[in-house]
GROMACS .gro file of C-alpha atoms in nm:
model
  141
    1MET     CA    1  11.690  12.828   7.058
    2GLU     CA    2  11.548  12.683   7.378
    3GLU     CA    3  11.708  12.819   7.695
    4LYS     CA    4  11.827  12.554   7.937
    5LEU     CA    5  11.715  12.577   8.298
    6THR     CA    6  12.008  12.587   8.536
    7VAL     CA    7  12.004  12.564   8.913
    8SER     CA    8  12.251  12.625   9.196
    9LYS     CA    9  12.466  12.346   9.333
   10GLU     CA   10  12.267  12.349   9.658
   11GLN     CA   11  11.936  12.322   9.473
   12ALA     CA   12  12.074  12.040   9.256
   13ILE     CA   13  12.181  11.846   9.566
   14ALA     CA   14  11.832  11.896   9.712
   15GLU     CA   15  11.680  11.773   9.383
   16PHE     CA   16  11.906  11.467   9.394
   17ASP     CA   17  11.793  11.386   9.748
   18ALA     CA   18  11.425  11.443   9.658
   19TRP     CA   19  11.457  11.223   9.348
   20ARG     CA   20  11.614  10.943   9.556
   21GLU     CA   21  11.326  10.971   9.802
   22ASN     CA   22  11.064  10.972   9.522
   23CYS     CA   23  11.219  10.658   9.374
   24ASP     CA   24  11.237  10.495   9.718
   25LEU     CA   25  11.610  10.432   9.678
   26ASP     CA   26  11.635  10.302  10.028
   27PHE     CA   27  11.989  10.289  10.157
   28ASP     CA   28  12.167  10.483  10.427
   29GLU     CA   29  12.494  10.623  10.295
   30ASN     CA   30  12.643  10.608  10.645
   31ASP     CA   31  12.596  10.229  10.651
   32LEU     CA   32  12.761  10.167  10.313
   33PRO     CA   33  13.115  10.036  10.270
   34ASP     CA   34  13.367  10.295  10.150
   35ASP     CA   35  13.362  10.178   9.786
   36GLN     CA   36  12.982  10.212   9.770
   37LYS     CA   37  12.995  10.553   9.940
   38ALA     CA   38  13.239  10.663   9.670
   39LEU     CA   39  12.999  10.529   9.406
   40VAL     CA   40  12.709  10.735   9.549
   41ASP     CA   41  12.931  11.043   9.573
   42GLY     CA   42  13.033  11.004   9.209
   43CYS     CA   43  12.673  10.973   9.097
   44ARG     CA   44  12.576  11.276   9.303
   45ARG     CA   45  12.858  11.480   9.143
   46ARG     CA   46  12.751  11.380   8.790
   47PHE     CA   47  12.388  11.455   8.874
   48VAL     CA   48  12.476  11.799   9.014
   49LYS     CA   49  12.706  11.882   8.721
   50ALA     CA   50  12.438  11.787   8.467
   51MET     CA   51  12.170  11.981   8.654
   52THR     CA   52  12.376  12.295   8.711
   53GLY     CA   53  12.480  12.277   8.345
   54GLY     CA   54  12.119  12.270   8.231
   55ARG     CA   55  12.126  11.913   8.095
   56LEU     CA   56  11.913  11.747   8.363
   57VAL     CA   57  11.560  11.809   8.485
   58VAL     CA   58  11.391  11.615   8.766
   59ASP     CA   59  11.019  11.543   8.741
   60GLY     CA   60  10.917  11.331   9.039
   61GLU     CA   61  11.059  10.984   8.971
   62LYS     CA   62  11.158  11.074   8.615
   63LEU     CA   63  11.478  11.237   8.498
   64LYS     CA   64  11.509  11.415   8.165
   65TYR     CA   65  11.874  11.408   8.061
   66THR     CA   66  12.006  11.591   7.756
   67ILE     CA   67  12.299  11.418   7.588
   68SER     CA   68  12.609  11.641   7.600
   69ASP     CA   69  12.787  11.799   7.306
   70LYS     CA   70  13.072  11.555   7.366
   71SER     CA   71  12.871  11.268   7.219
   72PRO     CA   72  12.860  11.223   6.838
   73ASP     CA   73  12.625  11.401   6.599
   74GLY     CA   74  12.284  11.243   6.605
   75PHE     CA   75  12.311  11.196   6.982
   76LYS     CA   76  12.419  11.531   7.124
   77GLY     CA   77  12.129  11.745   7.235
   78ARG     CA   78  11.891  11.449   7.239
   79GLU     CA   79  11.668  11.431   7.545
   80VAL     CA   80  11.642  11.091   7.713
   81GLU     CA   81  11.385  11.017   7.980
   82ILE     CA   82  11.499  10.796   8.266
   83LYS     CA   83  11.221  10.623   8.456
   84ASN     CA   84  11.220  10.417   8.771
   85PRO     CA   85  11.257  10.071   8.618
   86GLY     CA   86  11.144   9.867   8.917
   87ALA     CA   87  11.234   9.498   8.903
   88ARG     CA   88  11.273   9.523   8.523
   89LEU     CA   89  11.628   9.654   8.587
   90LYS     CA   90  11.744   9.337   8.762
   91PHE     CA   91  11.585   9.111   8.502
   92ALA     CA   92  11.746   9.310   8.219
   93MET     CA   93  12.087   9.274   8.380
   94ASP     CA   94  12.046   8.905   8.465
   95GLY     CA   95  12.205   8.636   8.255
   96PHE     CA   96  12.543   8.800   8.196
   97LYS     CA   97  12.867   8.650   8.322
   98ASP     CA   98  13.093   8.835   8.565
   99ASN     CA   99  13.327   8.931   8.280
  100GLN     CA  100  13.039   9.097   8.092
  101GLN     CA  101  12.991   9.394   8.325
  102ALA     CA  102  12.966   9.648   8.042
  103GLU     CA  103  12.695   9.442   7.871
  104ARG     CA  104  12.505   9.417   8.201
  105GLU     CA  105  12.523   9.793   8.245
  106ILE     CA  106  12.408   9.867   7.891
  107ALA     CA  107  12.112   9.629   7.937
  108GLY     CA  108  12.030   9.818   8.257
  109MET     CA  109  12.053  10.152   8.078
  110SER     CA  110  11.808  10.022   7.820
  111ALA     CA  111  11.566   9.920   8.098
  112LEU     CA  112  11.592  10.269   8.251
  113THR     CA  113  11.530  10.458   7.929
  114GLY     CA  114  11.366  10.235   7.669
  115GLN     CA  115  11.657  10.312   7.434
  116ASP     CA  116  11.813  10.033   7.231
  117VAL     CA  117  12.132   9.890   7.382
  118GLY     CA  118  12.334  10.009   7.080
  119PHE     CA  119  12.250  10.370   7.168
  120PHE     CA  120  12.472  10.361   7.477
  121ARG     CA  121  12.774  10.216   7.296
  122LYS     CA  122  12.800  10.536   7.094
  123LEU     CA  123  12.788  10.788   7.379
  124CYS     CA  124  13.088  10.974   7.516
  125MET     CA  125  13.207  10.868   7.861
  126THR     CA  126  13.050  11.176   8.026
  127ASP     CA  127  12.704  11.065   7.919
  128PHE     CA  128  12.769  10.694   7.962
  129ASN     CA  129  12.893  10.752   8.318
  130PHE     CA  130  12.581  10.949   8.406
  131PHE     CA  131  12.355  10.658   8.310
  132GLU     CA  132  12.591  10.414   8.479
  133GLY     CA  133  12.566  10.610   8.805
  134VAL     CA  134  12.187  10.607   8.799
  135ILE     CA  135  12.188  10.230   8.756
  136ALA     CA  136  12.429  10.192   9.047
  137LEU     CA  137  12.192  10.381   9.275
  138PHE     CA  138  11.901  10.155   9.183
  139MET     CA  139  12.116   9.846   9.236
  140LEU     CA  140  12.219   9.965   9.586
  141SER     CA  141  11.858   9.998   9.692
   0.00000   0.00000   0.00000
């Protein structure tokens, strides 16, 4: 069985900051409205939890996320690579109405990972929320 690499909370926070810098996610948290600050904080917490739990590895601009055991068989333990999607993210999310936020997010998740949109509908909320947080960071930039 492959041993998962775990890191300290401090190291995970440093990795989060380095990853943001590598992806040129250019926003100053101090200048954000409170709701967006809370969004960044939530993403940071999920990132740190996944990394300290051995389910997330940072490789420059890429993230390698291992689906948790909370997701169904056939998904749990699967490694998904998340790449900087560039403008492809906005185009993937375009064309949905305001009341189709979940569909927009799933399209964005597909642009980040190359996974089919149906893949994300089957994940547990822990995993879904991780991908959702990553998209939010790219959209703030």
